[in-house]
PDB file of C-alpha atoms in Angstrom:
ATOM      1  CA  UNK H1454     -36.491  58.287 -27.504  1.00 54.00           C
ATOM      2  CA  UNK H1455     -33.426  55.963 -27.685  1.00 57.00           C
ATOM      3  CA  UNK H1456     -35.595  53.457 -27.856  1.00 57.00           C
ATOM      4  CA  UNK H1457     -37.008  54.925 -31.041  1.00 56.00           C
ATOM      5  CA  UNK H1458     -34.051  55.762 -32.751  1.00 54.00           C
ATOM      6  CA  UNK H1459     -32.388  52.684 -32.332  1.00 52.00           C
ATOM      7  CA  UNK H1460     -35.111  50.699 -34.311  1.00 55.00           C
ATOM      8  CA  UNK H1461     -35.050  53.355 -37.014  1.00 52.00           C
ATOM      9  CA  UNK H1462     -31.216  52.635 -36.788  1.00 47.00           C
ATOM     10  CA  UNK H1463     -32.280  48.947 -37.634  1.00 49.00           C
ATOM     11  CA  UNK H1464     -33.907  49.603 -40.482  1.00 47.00           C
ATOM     12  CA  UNK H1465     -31.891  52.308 -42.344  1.00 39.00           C
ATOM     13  CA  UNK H1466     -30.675  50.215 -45.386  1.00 37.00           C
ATOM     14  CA  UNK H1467     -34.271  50.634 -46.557  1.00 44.00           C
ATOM     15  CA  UNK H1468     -34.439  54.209 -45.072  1.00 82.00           C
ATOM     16  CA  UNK H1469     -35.037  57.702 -46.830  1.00 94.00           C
ATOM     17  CA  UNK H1470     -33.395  60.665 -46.280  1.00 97.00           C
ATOM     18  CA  UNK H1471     -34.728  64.366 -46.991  1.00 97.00           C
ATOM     19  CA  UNK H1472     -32.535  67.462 -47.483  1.00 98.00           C
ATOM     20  CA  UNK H1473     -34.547  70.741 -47.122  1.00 98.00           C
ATOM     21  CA  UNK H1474     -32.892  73.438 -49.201  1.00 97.00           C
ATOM     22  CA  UNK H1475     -31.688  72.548 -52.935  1.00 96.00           C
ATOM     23  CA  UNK H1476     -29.176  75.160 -53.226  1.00 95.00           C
ATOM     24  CA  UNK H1477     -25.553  74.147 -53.114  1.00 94.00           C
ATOM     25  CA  UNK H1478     -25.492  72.155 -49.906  1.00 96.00           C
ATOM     26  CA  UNK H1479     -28.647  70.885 -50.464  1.00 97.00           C
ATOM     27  CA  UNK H1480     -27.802  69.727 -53.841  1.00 97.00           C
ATOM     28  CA  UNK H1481     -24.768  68.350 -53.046  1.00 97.00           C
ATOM     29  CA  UNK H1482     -26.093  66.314 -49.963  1.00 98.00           C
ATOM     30  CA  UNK H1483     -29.070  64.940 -52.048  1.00 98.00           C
ATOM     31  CA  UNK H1484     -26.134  63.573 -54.621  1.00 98.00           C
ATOM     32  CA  UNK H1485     -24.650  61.859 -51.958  1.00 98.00           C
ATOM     33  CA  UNK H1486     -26.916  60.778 -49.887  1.00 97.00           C
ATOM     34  CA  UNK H1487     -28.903  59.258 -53.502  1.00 97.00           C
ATOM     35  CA  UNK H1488     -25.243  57.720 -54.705  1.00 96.00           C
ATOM     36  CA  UNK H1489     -24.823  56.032 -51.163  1.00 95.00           C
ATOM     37  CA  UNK H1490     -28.175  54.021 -51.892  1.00 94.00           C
ATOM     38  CA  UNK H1491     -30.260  56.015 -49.636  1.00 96.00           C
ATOM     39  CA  UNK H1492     -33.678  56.662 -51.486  1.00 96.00           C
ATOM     40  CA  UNK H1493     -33.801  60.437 -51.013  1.00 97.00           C
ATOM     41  CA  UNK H1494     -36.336  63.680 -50.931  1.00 97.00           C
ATOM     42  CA  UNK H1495     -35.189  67.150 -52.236  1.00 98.00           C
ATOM     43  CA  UNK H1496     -37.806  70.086 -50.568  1.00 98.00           C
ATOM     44  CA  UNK H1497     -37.577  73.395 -51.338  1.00 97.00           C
ATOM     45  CA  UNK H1498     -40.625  76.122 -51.551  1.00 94.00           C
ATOM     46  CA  UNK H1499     -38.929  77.313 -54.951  1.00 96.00           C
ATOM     47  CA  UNK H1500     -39.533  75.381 -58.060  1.00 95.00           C
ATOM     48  CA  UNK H1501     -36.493  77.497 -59.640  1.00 96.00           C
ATOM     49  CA  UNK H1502     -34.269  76.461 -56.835  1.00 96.00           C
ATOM     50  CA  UNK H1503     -35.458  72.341 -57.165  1.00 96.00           C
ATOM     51  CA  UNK H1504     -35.087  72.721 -60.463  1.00 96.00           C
ATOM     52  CA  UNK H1505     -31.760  74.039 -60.323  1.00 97.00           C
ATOM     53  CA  UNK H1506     -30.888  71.944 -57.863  1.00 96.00           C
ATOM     54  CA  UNK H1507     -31.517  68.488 -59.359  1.00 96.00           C
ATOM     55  CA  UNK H1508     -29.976  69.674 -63.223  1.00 96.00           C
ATOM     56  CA  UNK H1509     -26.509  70.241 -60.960  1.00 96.00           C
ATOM     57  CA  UNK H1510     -26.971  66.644 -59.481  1.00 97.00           C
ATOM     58  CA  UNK H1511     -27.357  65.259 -63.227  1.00 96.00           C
ATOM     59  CA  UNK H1512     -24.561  67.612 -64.540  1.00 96.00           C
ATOM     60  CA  UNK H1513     -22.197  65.991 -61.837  1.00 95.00           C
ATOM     61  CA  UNK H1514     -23.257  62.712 -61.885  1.00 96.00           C
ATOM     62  CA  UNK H1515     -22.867  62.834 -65.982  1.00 95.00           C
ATOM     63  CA  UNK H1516     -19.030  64.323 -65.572  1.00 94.00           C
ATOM     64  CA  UNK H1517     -18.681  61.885 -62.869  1.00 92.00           C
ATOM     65  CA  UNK H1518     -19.422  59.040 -65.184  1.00 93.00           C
ATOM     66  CA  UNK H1519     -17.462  60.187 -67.890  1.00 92.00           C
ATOM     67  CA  UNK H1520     -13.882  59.974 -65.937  1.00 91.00           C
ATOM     68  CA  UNK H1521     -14.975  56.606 -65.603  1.00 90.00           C
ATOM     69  CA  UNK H1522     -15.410  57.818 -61.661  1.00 89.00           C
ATOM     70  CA  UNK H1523     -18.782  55.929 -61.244  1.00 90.00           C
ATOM     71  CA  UNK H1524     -21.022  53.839 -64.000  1.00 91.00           C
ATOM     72  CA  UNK H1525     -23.665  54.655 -65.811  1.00 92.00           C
ATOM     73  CA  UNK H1526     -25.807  52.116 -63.768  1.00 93.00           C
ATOM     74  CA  UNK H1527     -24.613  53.808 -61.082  1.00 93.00           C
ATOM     75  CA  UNK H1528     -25.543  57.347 -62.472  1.00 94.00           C
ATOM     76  CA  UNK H1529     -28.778  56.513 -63.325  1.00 95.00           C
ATOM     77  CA  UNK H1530     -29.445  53.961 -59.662  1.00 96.00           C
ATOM     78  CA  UNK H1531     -28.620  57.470 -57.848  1.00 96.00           C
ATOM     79  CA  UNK H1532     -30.540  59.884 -59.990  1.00 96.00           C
ATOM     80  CA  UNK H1533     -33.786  57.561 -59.815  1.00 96.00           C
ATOM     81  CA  UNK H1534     -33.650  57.599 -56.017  1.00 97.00           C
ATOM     82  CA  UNK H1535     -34.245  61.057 -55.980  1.00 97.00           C
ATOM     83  CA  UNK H1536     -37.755  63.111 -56.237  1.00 96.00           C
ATOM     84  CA  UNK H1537     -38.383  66.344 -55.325  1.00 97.00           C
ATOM     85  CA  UNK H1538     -41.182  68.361 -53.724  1.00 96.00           C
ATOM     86  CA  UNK H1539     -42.494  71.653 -52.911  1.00 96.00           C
ATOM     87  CA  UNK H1540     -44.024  70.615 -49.453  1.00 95.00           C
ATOM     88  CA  UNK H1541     -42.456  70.063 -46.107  1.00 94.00           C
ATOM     89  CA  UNK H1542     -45.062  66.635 -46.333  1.00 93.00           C
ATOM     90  CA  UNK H1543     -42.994  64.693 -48.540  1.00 95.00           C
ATOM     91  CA  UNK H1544     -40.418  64.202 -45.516  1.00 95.00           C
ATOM     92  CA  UNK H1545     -42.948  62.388 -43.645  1.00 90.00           C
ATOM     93  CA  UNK H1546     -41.409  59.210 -44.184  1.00 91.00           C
ATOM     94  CA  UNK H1547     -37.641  60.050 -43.299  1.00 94.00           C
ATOM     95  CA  UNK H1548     -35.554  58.311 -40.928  1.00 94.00           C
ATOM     96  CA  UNK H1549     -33.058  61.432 -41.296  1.00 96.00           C
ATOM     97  CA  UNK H1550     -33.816  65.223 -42.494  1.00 97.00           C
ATOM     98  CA  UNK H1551     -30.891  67.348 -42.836  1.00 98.00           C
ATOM     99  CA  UNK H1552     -31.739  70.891 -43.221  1.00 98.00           C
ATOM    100  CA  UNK H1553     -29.594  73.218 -45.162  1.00 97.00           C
ATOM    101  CA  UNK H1554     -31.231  76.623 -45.530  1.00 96.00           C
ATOM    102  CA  UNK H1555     -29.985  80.134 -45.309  1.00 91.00           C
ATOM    103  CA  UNK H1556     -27.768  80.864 -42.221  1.00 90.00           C
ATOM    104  CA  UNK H1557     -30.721  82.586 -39.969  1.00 90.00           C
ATOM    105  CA  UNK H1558     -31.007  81.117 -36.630  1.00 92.00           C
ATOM    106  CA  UNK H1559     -34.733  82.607 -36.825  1.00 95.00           C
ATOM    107  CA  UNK H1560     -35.485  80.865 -39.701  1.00 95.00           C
ATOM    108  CA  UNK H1561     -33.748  77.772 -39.031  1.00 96.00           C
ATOM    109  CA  UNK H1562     -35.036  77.794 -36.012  1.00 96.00           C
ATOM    110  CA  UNK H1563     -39.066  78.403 -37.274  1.00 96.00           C
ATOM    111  CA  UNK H1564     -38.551  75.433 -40.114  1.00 96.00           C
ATOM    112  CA  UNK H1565     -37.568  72.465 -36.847  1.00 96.00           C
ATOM    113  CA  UNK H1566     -40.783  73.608 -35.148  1.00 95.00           C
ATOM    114  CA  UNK H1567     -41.950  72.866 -38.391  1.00 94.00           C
ATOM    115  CA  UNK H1568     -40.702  70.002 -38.775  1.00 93.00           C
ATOM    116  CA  UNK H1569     -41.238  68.395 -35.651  1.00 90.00           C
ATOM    117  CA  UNK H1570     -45.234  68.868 -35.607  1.00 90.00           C
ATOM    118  CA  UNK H1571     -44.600  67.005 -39.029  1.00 91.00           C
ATOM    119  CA  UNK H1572     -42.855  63.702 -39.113  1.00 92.00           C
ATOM    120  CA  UNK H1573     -42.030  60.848 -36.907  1.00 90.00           C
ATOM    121  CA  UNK H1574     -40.869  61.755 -33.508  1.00 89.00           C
ATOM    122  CA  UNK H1575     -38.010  59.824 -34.082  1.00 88.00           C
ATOM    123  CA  UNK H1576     -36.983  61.080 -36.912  1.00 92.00           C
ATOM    124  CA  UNK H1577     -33.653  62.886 -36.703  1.00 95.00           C
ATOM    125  CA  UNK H1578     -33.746  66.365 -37.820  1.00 96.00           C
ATOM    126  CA  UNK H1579     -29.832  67.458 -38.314  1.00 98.00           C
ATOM    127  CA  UNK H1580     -28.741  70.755 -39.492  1.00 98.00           C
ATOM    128  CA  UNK H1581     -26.127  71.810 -42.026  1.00 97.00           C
ATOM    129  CA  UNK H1582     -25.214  74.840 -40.308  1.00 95.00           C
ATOM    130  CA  UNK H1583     -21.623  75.859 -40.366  1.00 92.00           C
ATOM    131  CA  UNK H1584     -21.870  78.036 -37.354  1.00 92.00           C
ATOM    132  CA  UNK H1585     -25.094  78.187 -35.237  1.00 94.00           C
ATOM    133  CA  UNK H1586     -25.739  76.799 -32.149  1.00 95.00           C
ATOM    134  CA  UNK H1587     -27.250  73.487 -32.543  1.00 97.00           C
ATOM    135  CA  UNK H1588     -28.613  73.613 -28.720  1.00 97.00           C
ATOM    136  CA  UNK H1589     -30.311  76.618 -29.895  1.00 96.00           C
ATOM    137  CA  UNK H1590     -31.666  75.451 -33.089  1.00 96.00           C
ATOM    138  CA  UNK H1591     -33.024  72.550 -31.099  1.00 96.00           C
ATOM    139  CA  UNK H1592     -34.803  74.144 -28.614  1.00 95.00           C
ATOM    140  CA  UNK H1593     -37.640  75.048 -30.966  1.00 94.00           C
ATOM    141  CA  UNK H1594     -38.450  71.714 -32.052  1.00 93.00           C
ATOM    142  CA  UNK H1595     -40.569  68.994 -30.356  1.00 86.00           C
ATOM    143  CA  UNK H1596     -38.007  66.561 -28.482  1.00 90.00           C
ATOM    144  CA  UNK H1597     -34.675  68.365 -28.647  1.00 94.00           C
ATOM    145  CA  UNK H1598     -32.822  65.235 -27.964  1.00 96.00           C
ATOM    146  CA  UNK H1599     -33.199  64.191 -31.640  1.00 95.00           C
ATOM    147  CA  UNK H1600     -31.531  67.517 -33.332  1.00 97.00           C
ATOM    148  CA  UNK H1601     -28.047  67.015 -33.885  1.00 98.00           C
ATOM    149  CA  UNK H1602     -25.395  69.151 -36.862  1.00 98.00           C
ATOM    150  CA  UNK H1603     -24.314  67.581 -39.830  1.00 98.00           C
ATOM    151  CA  UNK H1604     -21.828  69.514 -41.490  1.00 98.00           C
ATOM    152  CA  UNK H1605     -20.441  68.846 -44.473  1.00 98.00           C
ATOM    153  CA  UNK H1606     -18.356  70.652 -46.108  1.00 95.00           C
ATOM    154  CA  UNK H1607     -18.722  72.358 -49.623  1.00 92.00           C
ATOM    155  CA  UNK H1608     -18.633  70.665 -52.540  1.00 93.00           C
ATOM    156  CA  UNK H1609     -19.988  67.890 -50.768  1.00 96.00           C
ATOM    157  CA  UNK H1610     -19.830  65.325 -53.066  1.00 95.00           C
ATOM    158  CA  UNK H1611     -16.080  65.700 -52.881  1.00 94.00           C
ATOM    159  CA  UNK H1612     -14.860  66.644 -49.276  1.00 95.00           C
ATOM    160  CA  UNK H1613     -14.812  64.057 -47.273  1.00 97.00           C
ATOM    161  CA  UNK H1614     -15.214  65.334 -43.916  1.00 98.00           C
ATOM    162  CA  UNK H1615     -18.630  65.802 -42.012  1.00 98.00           C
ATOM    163  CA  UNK H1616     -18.755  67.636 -38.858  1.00 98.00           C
ATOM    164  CA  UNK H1617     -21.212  66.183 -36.373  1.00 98.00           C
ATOM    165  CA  UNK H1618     -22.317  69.022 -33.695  1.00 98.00           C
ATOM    166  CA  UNK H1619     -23.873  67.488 -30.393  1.00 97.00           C
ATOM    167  CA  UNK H1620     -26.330  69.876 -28.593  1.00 96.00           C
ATOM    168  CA  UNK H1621     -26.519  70.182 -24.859  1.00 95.00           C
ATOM    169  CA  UNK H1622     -29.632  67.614 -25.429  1.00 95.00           C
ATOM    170  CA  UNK H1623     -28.458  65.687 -28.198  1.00 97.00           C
ATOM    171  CA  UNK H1624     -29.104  61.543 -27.824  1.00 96.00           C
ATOM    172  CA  UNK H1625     -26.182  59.145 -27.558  1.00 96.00           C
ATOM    173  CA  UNK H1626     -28.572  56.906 -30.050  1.00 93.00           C
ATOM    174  CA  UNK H1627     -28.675  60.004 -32.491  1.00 94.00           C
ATOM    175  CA  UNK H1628     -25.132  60.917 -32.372  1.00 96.00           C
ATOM    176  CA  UNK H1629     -24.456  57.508 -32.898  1.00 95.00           C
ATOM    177  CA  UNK H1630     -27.010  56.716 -35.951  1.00 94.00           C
ATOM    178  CA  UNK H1631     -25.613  60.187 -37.761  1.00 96.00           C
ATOM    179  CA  UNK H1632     -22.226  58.815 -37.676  1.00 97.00           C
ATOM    180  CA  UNK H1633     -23.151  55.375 -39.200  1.00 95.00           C
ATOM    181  CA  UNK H1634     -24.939  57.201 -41.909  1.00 96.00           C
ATOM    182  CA  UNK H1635     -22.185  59.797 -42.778  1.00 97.00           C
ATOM    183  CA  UNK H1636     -19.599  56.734 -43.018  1.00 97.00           C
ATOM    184  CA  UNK H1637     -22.181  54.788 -45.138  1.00 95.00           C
ATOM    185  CA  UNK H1638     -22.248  57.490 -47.185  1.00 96.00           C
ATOM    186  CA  UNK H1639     -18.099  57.226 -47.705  1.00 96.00           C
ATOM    187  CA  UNK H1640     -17.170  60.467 -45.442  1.00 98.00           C
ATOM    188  CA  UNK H1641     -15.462  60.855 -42.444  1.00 98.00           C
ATOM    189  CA  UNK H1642     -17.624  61.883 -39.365  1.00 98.00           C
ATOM    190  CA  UNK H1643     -15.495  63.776 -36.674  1.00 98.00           C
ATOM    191  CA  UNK H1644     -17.644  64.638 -33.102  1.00 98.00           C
ATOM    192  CA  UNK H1645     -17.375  68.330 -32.073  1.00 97.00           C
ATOM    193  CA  UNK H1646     -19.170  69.581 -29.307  1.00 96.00           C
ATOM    194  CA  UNK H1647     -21.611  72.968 -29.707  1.00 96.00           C
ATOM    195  CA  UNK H1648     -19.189  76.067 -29.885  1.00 93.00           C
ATOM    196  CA  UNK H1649     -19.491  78.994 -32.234  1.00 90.00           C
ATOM    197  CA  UNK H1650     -18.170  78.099 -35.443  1.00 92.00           C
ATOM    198  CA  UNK H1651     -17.883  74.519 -33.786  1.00 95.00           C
ATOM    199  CA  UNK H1652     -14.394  73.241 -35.096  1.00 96.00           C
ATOM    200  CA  UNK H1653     -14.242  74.632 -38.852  1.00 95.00           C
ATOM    201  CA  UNK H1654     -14.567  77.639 -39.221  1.00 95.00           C
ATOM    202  CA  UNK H1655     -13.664  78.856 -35.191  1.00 95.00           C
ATOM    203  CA  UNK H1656     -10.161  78.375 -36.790  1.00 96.00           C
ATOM    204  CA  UNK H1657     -10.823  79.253 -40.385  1.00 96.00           C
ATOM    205  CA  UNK H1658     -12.631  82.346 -40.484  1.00 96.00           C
ATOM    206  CA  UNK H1659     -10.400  84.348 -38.020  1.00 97.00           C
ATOM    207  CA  UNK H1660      -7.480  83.059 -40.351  1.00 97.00           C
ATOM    208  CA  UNK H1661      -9.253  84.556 -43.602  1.00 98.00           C
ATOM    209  CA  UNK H1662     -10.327  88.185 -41.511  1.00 97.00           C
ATOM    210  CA  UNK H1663      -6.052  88.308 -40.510  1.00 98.00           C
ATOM    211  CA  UNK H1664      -5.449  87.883 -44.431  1.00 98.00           C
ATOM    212  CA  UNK H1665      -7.744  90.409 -45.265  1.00 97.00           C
ATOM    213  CA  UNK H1666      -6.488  92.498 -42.667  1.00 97.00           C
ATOM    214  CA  UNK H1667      -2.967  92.055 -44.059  1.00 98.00           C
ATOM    215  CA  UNK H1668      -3.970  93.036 -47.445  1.00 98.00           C
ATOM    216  CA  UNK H1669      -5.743  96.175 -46.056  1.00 97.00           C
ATOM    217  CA  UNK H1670      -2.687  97.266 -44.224  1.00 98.00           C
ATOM    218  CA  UNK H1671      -0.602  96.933 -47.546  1.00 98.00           C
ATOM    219  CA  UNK H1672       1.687  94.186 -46.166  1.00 98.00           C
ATOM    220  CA  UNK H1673       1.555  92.193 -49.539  1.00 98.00           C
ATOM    221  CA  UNK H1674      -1.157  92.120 -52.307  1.00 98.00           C
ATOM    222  CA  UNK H1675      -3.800  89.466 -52.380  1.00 98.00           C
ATOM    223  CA  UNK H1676      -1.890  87.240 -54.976  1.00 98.00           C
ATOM    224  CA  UNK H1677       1.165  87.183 -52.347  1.00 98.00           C
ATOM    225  CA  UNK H1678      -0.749  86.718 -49.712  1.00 98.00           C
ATOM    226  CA  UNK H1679      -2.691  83.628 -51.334  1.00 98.00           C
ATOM    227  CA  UNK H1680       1.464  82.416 -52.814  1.00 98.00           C
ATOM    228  CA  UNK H1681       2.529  82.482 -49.167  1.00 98.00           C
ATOM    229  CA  UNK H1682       0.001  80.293 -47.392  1.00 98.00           C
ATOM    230  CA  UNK H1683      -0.181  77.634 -50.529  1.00 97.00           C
ATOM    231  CA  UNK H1684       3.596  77.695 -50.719  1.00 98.00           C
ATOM    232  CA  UNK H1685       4.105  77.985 -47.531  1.00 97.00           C
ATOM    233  CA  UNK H1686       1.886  76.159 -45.371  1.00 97.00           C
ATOM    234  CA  UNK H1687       1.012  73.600 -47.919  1.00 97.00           C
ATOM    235  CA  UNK H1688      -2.785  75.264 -47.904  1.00 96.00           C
ATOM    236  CA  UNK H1689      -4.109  73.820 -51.381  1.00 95.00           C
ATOM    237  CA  UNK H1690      -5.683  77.344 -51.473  1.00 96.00           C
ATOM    238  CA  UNK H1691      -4.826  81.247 -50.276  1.00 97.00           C
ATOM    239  CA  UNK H1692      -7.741  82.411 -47.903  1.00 98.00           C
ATOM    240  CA  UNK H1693      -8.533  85.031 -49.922  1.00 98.00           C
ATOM    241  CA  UNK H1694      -9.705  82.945 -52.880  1.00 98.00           C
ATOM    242  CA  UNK H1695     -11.193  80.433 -50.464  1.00 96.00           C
ATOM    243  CA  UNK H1696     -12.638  83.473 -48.868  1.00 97.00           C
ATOM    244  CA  UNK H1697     -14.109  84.043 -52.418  1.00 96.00           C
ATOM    245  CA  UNK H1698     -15.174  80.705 -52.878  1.00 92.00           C
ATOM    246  CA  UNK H1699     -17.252  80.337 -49.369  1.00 90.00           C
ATOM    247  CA  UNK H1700     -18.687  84.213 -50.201  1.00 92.00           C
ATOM    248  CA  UNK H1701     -17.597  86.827 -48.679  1.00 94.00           C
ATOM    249  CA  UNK H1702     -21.481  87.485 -47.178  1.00 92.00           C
ATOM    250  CA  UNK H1703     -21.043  83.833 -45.832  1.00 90.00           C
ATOM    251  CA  UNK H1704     -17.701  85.119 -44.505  1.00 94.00           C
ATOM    252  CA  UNK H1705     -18.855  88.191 -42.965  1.00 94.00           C
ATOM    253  CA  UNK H1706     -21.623  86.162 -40.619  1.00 90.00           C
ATOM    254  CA  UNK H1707     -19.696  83.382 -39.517  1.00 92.00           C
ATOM    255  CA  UNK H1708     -17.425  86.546 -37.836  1.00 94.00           C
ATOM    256  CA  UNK H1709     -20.474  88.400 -36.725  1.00 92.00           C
ATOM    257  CA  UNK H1710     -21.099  85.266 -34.517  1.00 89.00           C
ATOM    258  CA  UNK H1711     -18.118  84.561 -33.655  1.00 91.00           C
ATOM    259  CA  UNK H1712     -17.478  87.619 -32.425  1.00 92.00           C
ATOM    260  CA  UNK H1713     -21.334  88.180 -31.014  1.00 89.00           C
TER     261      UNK H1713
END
């Protein structure tokens, strides 16, 4: 397997990369894995969501060129790396797949078995999971060893920090070729081990329940508390609007595992 991996390593300049899932995350990876020069495959089962998916890429890539942030070479170089497809078979050429589906274990867990009867054993099939166990993810797909988390952080073209999860099985040569490709790709990888809630949001989510706590209780209204923590903490935003911003569903599961 390391083996593997490290020739796939060798060749990744010419690589392609697949995101499953063209919703936000999905979206947003695609942009910037296709802007980072990596040729790059957008799967999702719903036309609607593909299509949606790729007019956000051009609508960002457009306002990106107009602050002068990129060219229009550029702009047009990423958005003709990317195609799109309905079928899990268009990923069968991937060096990389990162998945970023709902947050279901169960079906995360169903699409890597996919996967794996699919492509290259040595491709590496990540997941953008913000809280599941990536040990458990990986134990329903073919050769464990290459599933690893990639988290990045939403919007992704913008934030700058991945969060690489290594499972219990997770290859030195894996953890090592997802790092490469997150700094190639102009973020900053930081190694976490497999925790619930891994780094992120083990410290962010319990912060956001206290606030909403505090505004239950009547200590200060939501505007306060938001004034407080930007003012005074030097947070560039209150957790209840972030909490607003991530979605309160998306809230409400992170701290059902957590707390599961």
């Amino acid at each position: 397997m390391e083996k593997h991996i490290a020739e796939k390593a060798d060749t990744m300049d010419t690589s392609v990369i697949g995101i499953l899932g063209a919703g936000t995350m999905g979206s947003g990876i695609a942009q910037v894995s296709a802007v980072s020069g990596y040729r790059t495959v957008l799967v999702d089962i719903d036309a609607r969501m593909l299509e949606q998916g790729l007019g956000a890429i051009d609508g960002n890539l457009h306002r990106q060129a107009a602050k002068g942030a990129i060219d229009e070479q550029c702009m047009r170089d990423a958005l003709g790396r990317i195609t799109t497809s309905g079928s899990l078979d268009a990923l069968s050429d991937c060096f990389l797949i990162v998945e970023a589906v709902i947050e279901k274990k169960e079906v995360k867990q169903s699409i890597f078995a996919d996967l794996a009867r699919r492509v290259d054993p040595a491709c590496i099939l990540a997941s953008n999971t913000s809280t599941i166990s990536i040990t458990a993810i990986a134990a329903a797909a073919a050769n464990p060893e290459r599933v690893v988390g990639m988290h990045f952080m939403n919007p992704a073209p913008i934030m700058q920090l991945v969060e690489v999860v290594r499972g219990l099985q997770t290859a030195d040569a894996v953890h090592r070729t997802v790092i490469e490709t997150a700094k190639r790709m102009g973020k900053i990888p930081v190694t976490v081990n497999d925790s619930p809630g891994f780094v992120s949001n083990r410290l962010l989510l319990p912060m956001i329940n206290e606030a909403v706590i505090v505004l239950q209780e009547g200590v200060a209204d939501a505007e306060a508390i938001d004034t407080v923590m930007k003012l005074g903490m030097n947070h560039p935003m209150g957790p209840l609007a972030l909490a607003d911003f991530i979605g309160l569903d998306v809230c409400l599961f992170i701290m059902e595992v957590l707390h599961n």
